[in-house]
Coordinates of C-alpha atoms in Angstrom, one line a residue:
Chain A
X63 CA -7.9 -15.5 -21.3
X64 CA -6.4 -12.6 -22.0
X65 CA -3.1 -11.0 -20.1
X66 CA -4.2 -7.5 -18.9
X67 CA -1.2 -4.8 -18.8
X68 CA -1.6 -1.3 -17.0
X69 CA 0.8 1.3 -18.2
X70 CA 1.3 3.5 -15.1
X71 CA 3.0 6.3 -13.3
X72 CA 1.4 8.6 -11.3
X73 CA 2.9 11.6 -12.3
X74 CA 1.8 12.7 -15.8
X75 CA 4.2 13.1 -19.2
X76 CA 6.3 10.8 -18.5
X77 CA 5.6 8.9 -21.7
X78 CA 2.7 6.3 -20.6
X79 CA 1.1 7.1 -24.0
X80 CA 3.5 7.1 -25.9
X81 CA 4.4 3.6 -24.2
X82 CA 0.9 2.2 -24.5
X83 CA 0.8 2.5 -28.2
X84 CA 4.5 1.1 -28.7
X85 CA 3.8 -1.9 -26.7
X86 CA 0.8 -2.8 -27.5
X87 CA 2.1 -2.1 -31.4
X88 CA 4.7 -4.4 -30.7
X89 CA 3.0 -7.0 -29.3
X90 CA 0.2 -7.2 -32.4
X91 CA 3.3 -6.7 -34.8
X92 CA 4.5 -10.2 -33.0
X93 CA 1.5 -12.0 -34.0
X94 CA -0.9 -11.4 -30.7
X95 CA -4.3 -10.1 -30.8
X96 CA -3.9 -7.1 -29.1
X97 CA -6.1 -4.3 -27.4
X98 CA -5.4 -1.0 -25.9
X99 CA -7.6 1.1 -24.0
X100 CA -7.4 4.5 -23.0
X101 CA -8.4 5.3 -19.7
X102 CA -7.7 8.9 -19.8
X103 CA -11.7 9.8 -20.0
X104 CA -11.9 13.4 -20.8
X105 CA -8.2 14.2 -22.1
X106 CA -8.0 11.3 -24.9
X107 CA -4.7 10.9 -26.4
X108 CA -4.1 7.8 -27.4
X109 CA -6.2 7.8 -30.5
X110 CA -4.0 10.9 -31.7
X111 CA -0.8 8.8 -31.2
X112 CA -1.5 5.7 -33.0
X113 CA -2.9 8.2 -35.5
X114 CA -7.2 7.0 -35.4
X115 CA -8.4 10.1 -33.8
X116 CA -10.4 10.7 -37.3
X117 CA -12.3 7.3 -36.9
X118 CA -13.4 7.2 -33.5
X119 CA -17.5 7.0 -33.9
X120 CA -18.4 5.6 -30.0
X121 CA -15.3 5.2 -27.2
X122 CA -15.1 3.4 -24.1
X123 CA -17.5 5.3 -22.2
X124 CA -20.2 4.4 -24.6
X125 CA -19.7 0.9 -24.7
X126 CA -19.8 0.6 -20.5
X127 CA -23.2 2.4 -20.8
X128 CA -24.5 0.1 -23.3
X129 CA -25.2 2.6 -26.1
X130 CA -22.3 1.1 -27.8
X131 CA -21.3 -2.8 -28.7
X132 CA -17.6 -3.3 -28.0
X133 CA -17.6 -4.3 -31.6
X134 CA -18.9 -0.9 -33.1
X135 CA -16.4 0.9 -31.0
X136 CA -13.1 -1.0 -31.5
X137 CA -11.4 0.6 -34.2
X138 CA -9.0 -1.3 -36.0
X139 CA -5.2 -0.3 -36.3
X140 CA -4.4 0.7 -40.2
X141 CA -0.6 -0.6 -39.6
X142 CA -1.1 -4.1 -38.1
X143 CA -5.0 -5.6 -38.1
X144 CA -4.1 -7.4 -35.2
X145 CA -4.1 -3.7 -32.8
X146 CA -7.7 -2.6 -31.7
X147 CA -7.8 0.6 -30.1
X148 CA -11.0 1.6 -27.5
X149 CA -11.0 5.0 -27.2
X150 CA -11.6 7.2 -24.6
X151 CA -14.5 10.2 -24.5
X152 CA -13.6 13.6 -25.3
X153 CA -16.8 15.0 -23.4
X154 CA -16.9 12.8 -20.0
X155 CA -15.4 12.6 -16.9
X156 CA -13.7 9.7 -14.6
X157 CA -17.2 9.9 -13.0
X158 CA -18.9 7.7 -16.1
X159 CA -16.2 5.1 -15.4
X160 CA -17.0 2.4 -13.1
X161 CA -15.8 -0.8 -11.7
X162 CA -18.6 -3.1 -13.2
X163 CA -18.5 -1.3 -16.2
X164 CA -14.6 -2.0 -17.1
X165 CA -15.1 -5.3 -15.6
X166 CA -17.4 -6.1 -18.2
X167 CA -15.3 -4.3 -21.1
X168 CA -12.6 -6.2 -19.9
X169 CA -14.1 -9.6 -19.5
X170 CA -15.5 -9.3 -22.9
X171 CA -12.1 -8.6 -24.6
X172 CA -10.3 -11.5 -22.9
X173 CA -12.8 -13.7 -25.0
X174 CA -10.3 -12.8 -28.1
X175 CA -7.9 -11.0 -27.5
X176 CA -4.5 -12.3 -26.0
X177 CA -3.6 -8.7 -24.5
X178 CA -5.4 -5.7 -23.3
X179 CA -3.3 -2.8 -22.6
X180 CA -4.9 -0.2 -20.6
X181 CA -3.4 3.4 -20.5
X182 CA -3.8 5.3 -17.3
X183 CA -4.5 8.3 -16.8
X184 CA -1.5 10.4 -14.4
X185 CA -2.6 10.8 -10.9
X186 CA -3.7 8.0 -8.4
X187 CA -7.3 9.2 -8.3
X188 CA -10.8 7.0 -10.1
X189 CA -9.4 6.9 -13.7
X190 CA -5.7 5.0 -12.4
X191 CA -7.2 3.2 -9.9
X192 CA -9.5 1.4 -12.1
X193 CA -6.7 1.3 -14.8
X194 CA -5.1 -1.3 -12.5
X195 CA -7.6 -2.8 -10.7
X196 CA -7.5 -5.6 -13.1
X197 CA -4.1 -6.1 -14.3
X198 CA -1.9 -8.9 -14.4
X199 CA 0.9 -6.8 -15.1
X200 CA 2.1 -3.7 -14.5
X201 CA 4.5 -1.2 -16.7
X202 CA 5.8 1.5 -14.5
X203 CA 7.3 4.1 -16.5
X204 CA 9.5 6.5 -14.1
X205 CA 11.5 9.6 -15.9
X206 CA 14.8 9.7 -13.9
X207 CA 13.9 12.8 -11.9
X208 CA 13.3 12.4 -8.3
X209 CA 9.3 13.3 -8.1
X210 CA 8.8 11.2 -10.9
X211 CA 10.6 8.0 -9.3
X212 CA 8.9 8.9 -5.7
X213 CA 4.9 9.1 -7.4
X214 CA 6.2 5.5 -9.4
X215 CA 6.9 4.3 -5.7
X216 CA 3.2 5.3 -4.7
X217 CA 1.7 3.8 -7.7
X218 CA 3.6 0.6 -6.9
X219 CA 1.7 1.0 -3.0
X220 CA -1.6 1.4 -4.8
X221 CA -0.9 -1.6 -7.2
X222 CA -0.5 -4.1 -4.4
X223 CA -2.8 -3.1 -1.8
X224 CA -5.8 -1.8 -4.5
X225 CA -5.9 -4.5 -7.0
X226 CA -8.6 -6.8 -7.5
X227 CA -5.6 -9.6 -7.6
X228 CA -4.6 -7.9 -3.9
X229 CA -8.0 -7.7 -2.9
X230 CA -9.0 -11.3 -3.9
X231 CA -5.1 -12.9 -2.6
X232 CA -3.9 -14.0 -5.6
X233 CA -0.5 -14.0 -6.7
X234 CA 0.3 -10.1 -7.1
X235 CA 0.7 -8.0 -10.0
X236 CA 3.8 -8.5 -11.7
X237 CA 5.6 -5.1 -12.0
X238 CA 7.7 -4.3 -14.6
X239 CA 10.1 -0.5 -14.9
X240 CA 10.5 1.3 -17.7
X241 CA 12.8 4.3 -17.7
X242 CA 11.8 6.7 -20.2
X243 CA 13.5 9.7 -21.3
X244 CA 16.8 8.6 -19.7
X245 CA 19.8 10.2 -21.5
X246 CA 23.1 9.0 -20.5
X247 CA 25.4 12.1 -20.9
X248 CA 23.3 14.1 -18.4
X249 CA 23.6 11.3 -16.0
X250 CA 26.9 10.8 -16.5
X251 CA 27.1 15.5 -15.7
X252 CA 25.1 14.4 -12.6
X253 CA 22.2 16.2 -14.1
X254 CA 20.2 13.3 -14.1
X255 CA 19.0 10.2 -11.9
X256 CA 20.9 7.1 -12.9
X257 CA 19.6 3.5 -13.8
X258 CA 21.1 2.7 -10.5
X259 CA 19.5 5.6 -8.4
X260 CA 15.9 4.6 -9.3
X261 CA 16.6 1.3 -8.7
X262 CA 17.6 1.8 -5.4
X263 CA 14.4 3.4 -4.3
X264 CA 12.2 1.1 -6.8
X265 CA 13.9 -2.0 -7.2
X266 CA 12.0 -3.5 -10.1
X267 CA 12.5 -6.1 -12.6
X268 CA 14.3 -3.8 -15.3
X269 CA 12.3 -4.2 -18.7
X270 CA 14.3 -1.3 -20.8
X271 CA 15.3 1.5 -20.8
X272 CA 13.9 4.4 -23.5
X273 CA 17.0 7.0 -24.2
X274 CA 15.4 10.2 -25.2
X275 CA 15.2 10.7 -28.5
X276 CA 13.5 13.3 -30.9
X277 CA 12.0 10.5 -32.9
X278 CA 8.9 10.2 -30.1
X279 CA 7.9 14.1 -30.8
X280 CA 8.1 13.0 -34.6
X281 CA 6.3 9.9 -33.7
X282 CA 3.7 11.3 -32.0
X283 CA 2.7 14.3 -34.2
X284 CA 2.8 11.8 -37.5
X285 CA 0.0 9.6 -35.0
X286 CA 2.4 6.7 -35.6
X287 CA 3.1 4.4 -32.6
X288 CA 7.6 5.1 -32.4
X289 CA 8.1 1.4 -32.5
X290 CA 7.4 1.2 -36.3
X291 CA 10.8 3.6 -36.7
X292 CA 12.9 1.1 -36.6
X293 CA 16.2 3.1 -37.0
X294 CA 15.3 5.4 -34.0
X295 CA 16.6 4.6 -30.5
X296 CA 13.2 4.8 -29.0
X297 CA 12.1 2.5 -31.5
X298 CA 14.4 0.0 -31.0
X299 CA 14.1 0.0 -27.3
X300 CA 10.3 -0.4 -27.6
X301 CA 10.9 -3.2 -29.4
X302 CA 13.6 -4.9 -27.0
X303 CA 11.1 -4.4 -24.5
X304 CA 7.8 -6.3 -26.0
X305 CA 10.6 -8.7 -27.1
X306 CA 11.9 -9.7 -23.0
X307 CA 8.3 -8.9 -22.5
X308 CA 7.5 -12.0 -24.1
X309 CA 10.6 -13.7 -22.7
X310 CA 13.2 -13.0 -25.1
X311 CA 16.7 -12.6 -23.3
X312 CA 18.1 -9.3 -24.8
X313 CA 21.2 -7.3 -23.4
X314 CA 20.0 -3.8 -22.0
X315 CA 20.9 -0.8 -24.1
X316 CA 21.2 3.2 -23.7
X317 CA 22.2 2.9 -20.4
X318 CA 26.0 3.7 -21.1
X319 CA 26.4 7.2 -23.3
X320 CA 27.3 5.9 -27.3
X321 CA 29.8 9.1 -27.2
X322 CA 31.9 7.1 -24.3
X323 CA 34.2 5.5 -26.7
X324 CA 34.8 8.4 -28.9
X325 CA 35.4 10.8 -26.0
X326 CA 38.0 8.4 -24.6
X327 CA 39.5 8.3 -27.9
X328 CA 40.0 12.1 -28.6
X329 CA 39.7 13.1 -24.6
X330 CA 36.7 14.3 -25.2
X331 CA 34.4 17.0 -23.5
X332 CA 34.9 17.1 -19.6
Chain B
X258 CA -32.6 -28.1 -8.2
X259 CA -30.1 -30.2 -6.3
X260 CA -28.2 -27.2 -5.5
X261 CA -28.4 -27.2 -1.9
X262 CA -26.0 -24.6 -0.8
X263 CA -26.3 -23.9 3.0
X264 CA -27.6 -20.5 4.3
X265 CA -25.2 -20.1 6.9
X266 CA -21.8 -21.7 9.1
X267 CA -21.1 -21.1 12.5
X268 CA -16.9 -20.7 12.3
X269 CA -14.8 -20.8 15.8
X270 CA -12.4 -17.7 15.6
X271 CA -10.0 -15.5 17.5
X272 CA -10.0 -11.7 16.8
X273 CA -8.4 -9.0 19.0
X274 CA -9.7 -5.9 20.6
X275 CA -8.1 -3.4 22.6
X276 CA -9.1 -3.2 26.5
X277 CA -9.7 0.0 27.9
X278 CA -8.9 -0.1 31.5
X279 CA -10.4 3.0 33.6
X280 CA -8.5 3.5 36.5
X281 CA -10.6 6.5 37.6
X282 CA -14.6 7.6 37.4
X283 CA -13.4 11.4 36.5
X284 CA -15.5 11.2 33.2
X285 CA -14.0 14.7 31.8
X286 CA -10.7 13.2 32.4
X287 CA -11.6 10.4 30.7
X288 CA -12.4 12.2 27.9
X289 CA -10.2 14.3 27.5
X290 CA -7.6 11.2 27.6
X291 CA -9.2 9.3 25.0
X292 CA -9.6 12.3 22.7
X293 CA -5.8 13.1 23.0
X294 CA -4.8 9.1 22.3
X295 CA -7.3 9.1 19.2
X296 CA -5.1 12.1 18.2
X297 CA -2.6 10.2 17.8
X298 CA -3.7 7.4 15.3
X299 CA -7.2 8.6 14.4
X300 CA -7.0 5.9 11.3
X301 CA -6.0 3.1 13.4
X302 CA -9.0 4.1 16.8
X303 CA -11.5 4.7 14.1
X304 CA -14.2 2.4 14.4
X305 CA -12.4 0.5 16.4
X306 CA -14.0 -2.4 19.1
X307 CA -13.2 -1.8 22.1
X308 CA -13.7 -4.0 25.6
X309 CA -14.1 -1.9 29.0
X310 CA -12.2 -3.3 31.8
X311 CA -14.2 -1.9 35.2
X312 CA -12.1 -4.3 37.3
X313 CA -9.8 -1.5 38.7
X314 CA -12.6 1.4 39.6
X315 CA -14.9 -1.5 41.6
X316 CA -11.6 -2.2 43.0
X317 CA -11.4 1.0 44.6
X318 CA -15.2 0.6 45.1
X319 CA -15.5 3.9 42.8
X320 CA -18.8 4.9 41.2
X321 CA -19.3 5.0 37.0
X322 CA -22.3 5.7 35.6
X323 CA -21.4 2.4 32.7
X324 CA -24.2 4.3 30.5
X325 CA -22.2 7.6 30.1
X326 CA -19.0 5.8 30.0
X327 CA -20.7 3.7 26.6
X328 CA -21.8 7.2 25.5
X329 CA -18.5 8.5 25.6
X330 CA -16.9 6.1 24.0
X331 CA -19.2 5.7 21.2
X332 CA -19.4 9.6 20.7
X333 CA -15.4 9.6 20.9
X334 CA -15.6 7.4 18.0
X335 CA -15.4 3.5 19.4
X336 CA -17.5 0.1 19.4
X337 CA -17.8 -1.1 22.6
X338 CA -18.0 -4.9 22.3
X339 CA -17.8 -5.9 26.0
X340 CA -17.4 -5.2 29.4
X341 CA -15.7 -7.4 32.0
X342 CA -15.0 -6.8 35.7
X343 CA -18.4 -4.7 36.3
X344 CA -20.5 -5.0 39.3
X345 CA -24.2 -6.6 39.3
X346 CA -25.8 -3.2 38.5
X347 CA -22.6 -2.3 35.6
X348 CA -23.7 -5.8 34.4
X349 CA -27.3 -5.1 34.4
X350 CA -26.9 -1.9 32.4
X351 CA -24.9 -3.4 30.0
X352 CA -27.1 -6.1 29.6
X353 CA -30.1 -3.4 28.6
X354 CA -27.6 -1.6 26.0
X355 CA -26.8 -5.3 24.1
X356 CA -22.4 -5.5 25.3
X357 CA -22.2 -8.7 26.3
X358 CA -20.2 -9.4 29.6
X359 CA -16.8 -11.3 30.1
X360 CA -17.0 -12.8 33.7
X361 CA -15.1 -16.2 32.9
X362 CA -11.3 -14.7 31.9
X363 CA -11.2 -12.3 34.4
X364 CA -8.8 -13.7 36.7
X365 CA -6.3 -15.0 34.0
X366 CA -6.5 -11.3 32.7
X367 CA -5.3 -10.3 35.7
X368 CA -2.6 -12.8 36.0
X369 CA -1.0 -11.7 33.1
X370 CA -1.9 -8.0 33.2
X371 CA 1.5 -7.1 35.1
X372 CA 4.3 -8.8 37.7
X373 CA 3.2 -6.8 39.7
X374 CA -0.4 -7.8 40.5
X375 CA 0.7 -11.1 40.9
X376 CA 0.5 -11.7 44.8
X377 CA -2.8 -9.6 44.5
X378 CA -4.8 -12.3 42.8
X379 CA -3.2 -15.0 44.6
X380 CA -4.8 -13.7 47.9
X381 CA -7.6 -12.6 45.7
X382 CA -8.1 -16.3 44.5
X383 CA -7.1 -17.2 48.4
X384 CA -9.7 -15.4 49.7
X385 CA -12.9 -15.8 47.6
X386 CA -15.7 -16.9 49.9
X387 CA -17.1 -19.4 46.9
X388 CA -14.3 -20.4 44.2
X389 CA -15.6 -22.2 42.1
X390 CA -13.7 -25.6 40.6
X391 CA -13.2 -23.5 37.5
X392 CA -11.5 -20.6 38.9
X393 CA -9.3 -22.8 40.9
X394 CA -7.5 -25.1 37.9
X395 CA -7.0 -21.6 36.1
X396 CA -5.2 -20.1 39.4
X397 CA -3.3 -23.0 39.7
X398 CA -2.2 -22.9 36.1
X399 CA 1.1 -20.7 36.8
X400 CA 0.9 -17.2 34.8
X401 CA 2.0 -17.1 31.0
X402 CA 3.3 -14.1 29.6
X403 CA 0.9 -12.1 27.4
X404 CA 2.2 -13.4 23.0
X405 CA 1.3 -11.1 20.8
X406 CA 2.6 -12.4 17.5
X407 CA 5.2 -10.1 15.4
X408 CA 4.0 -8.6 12.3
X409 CA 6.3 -9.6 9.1
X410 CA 6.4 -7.6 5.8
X411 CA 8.7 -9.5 3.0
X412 CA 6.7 -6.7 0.4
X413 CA 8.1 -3.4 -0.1
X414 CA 6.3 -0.9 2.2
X415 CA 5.8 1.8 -0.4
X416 CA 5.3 5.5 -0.6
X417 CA 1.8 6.0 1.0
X418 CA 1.4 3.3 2.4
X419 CA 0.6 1.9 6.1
X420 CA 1.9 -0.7 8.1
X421 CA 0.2 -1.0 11.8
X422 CA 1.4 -3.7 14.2
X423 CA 0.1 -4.2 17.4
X424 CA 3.4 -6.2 18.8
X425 CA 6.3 -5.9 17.0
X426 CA 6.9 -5.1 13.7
X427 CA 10.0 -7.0 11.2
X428 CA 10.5 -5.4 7.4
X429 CA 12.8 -7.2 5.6
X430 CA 12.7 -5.1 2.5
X431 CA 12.5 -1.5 2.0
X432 CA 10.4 1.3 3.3
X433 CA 10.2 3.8 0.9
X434 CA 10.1 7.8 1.7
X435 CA 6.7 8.9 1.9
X436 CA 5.4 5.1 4.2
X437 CA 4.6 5.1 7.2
X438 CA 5.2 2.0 9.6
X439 CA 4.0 2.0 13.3
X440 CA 4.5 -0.5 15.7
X441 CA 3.0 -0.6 19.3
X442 CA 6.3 -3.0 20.1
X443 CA 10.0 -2.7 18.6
X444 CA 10.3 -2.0 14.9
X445 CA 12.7 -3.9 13.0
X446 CA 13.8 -3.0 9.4
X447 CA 16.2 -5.6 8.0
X448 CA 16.9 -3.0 4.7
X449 CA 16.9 0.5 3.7
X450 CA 14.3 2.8 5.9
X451 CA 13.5 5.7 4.4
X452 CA 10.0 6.4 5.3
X453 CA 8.7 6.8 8.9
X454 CA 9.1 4.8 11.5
X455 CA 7.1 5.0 14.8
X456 CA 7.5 2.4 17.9
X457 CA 5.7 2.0 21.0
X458 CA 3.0 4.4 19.8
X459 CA 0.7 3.4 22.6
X460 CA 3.4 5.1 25.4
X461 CA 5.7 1.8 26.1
X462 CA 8.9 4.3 26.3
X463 CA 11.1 1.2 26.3
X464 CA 10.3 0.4 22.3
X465 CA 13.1 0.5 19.9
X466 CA 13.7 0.9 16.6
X467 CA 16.7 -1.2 14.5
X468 CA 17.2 -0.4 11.0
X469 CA 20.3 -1.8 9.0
X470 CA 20.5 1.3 6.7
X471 CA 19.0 4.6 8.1
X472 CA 17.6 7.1 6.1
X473 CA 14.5 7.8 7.8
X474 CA 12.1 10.5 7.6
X475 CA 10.9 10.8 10.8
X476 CA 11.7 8.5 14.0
X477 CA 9.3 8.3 16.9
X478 CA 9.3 6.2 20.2
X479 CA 6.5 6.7 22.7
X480 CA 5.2 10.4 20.8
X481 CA 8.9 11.1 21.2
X482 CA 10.2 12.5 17.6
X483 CA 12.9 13.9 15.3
X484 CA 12.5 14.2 12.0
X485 CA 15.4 14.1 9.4
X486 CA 16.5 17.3 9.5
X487 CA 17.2 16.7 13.1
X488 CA 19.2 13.7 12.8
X489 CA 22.9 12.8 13.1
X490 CA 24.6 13.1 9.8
X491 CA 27.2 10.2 11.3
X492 CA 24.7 7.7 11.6
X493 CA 22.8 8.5 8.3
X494 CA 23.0 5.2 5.8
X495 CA 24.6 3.2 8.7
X496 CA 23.2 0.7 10.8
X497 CA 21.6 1.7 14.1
X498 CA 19.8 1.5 16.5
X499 CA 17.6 4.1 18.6
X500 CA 16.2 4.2 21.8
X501 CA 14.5 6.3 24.4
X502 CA 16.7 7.7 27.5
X503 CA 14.8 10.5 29.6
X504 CA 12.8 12.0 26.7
X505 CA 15.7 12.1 24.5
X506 CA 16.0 9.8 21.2
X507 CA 19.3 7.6 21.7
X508 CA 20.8 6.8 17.8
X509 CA 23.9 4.8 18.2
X510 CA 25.2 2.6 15.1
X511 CA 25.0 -1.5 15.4
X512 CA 28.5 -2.9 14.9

């Protein structure tokens, strides 16, 4: 049986993309049979950030209407052969999704794959909804700005009174943060939320934090998942996350700004 | 072939439904009264069963036409699921429109309705021309106060989200901005509120509202509000409790 992980927010560009293809990168880099979904029918993305968009023949939508085996549209990742990415239609709506039809997706994956990681669409409206529905997981990516952290909250509302695991009694969804785009010298200027803020309105297990960093534009662009530039920040955090993901126990990083001990040093800027 | 599953299972259960009691047979001012209280939590009345309590008008020997009244109610948006207290000809109607009829829990209903009816329906049981046995073991069973059990939340009440209670209502963890939690009783947050919080929203004026770190929204006791904007700046992120004294929200901190 496979572990199904939603990558959620709410509120839209906030990185949930971005954070589908590093994870689910990372995990296949670590040896697991891994498949992402994107759930944002009508404005795909994903398949332009793990860098597939030229090989997508049928998508999602395809395969839950039956004009499609799951097998014909599955594209395999050209970095790691243990990623497979389903992508999402161009030319439909939410509409064509529905809950039997990603059940059945779904169910069929878990026969052999050991995670599916399903990449919401922003808002809290068909697309999201059945994004989580079947989780077992959740990955709640939150910028540290106050609207962001406050639509996070709703999503967490949503993921345990709207799940089929909430609907069905079962133990809940286990929800994870993930601060994106968090830099630690505008927090420190009070121009930014800290870790700390966010926690006090989400309080979530903490799985990393992702400093902002250039090297996600560059990512992106290239259509190469930011956890395979191992020298960038981002990179690295991705990776600390799929590693305490998979129950690693790794020191947080990036929440302290790397110029603190120089500034002490020479006084630094005030 | 073996499979014999069976097709059905009769289960013993308890559920709850709110009583309507009419005091009076003014149907405009009925529904006007019942339009202004669905008003107020048109989620929470929507759909809703509902039992009518006749008791009080037959007491005053006052006519209802019980067909109209079910009208209403149903038009109003209700279920009625029952009627207790009626007269032969209330019964009979009801009968003809399928609510069944609650004869048997009448008198205990009574009992614990208010202190103050007490001596009534000990003359009441006194003076019935025919008690039967039954109605004498429950009058001589001494009155127990009405339980309705508290509602606990140990989740999170998040942004957007609900929380209804029909006693009283104990969070233990946060309410976040943007949730809503509504007690008919006293609301207890044992953590941060930050949402809305709204106690005795069916008019019991002597609800209250303790919260160990306030940050609320919007505080309400009996329709009685302030929102944050309103509130004292000394008693934000403290402790406190509020209350209602002559129409005016009380906030004073817990030390």
């Amino acid at each position: 049986m496979a572990r199904i992980i939603v990558v959620t927010s709410g509120k839209g560009g906030v990185g949930k993309t971005t954070t589908s293809a590093a994870i689910a990168m990372g995990l296949a880099k670590k040896g697991h049979k891994t498949a992402v979904i994107d759930f944002d029918v009508g404005l795909r993305n994903l398949d332009l950030i793990l860098g597939c968009e030229r090989r997508v023949v049928y998508d999602f939508i395809n395969v839950i209407n039956g004009e499609a085996s799951l097998n014909q549209a599955l594209i395999r990742d050209k970095n790691c052969n243990l990623l497979y990415i389903l992508p999402a239609s161009q030319t439909r709506d939410k509409e064509a999704l529905t809950q039997e039809g990603v059940g059945k997706v779904l169910d069929e994956l878990s026969k052999d794959f050991e995670y599916i990681v399903c990449d919401s669409p922003a808002g809290i409206e068909k697309g999201a909804n059945l994004a989580l529905y079947f989780a077992d997981d959740a990955f709640v990516v939150t910028n540290p700005e106050i609207s962001s952290v406050r639509d996070s909250d709703r999503m967490l509302g949503i993921l345990s009174s709207k799940s089929r695991r909430a609907e069905r009694g079962e133990e809940p969804i286990k929800e994870y943060l993930l601060l994106t785009r968090y830099d630690p010298d505008r927090v420190k200027n009070g121009e930014m939320l800290s870790l700390d803020d966010v926690q006090e309105i989400l309080s979530l297990q903490l799985l990393g934090i992702i400093p902002e960093s250039k090297s996600v534009l560059t990512a992106s662009n290239a259509g190469v998942p930011v956890i395979l530039d191992e020298k960038s920040e981002a990179g690295q955090a991705y990776a600390d996350i799929v590693a305490r993901y998979l129950g690693e126990d790794r020191p947080h990083r990036f929440v302290e700004s790397k110029r603190g001990f120089f500034s002490k040093l020479f006084g630094g800027k005030k | 072939m073996t499979n014999n599953l069976p097709v059905l299972e009769f289960k013993s259960s308890t559920f709850f439904a709110p009583i309507l009691i009419l005091f009076n047979n003014d149907i405009v001012g009925i529904e006007e009264a019942l339009e202004k209280k669905v008003k107020l939590a048109p989620e929470f009345f929507k759909d809703s069963p509902l039992i009518i309590d006749l008791s009080e008008i037959n007491k005053h020997s006052k006519e209802i036409d019980f067909v109209q009244i079910t009208q209403l109610l149903r038009r109003v948006g209700f279920f009625p699921v029952g009627v207790r207290g009626g007269n032969e000809q209330q019964n009979q109607q009801a009968r003809e429109l399928f609510i069944p009829i609650d004869t048997v829990r009448e008198l205990t209903n009574l009992i614990i309705t208010d202190e103050k009816n007490k001596p009534e329906v000990a003359q009441k049981g006194d003076s019935q021309a025919t008690p039967t046995t039954k109605q004498e073991t429950i009058n001589a069973i001494p009155p127990r106060p009405v339980y309705v059990a508290a509602t606990l939340v140990t989740q999170p009440v998040r942004s957007g989200q609900r929380i209804y209670a029909s006693g009283d209502l104990v969070v233990m963890s946060q309410v976040s901005a943007g949730a809503e939690i509504m007690a008919e009783g006293n609301i207890h947050v044992y953590n941060t509120l930050r949402g809305r919080a709204l106690a005795g929203v069916h008019g019991n004026t002597a609800a209250r509202i303790f919260c160990f770190d306030m940050q609320a929204e919007l505080i309400s006791i009996a329709g009685d509000y302030k929102t944050s904007e309103d509130l004292n700046k000394q008693t934000y992120r403290n402790p406190v409790q509020i209350y209602l004294q002559n129409h005016a929200l009380i906030i004073t901190e817990i030390v």
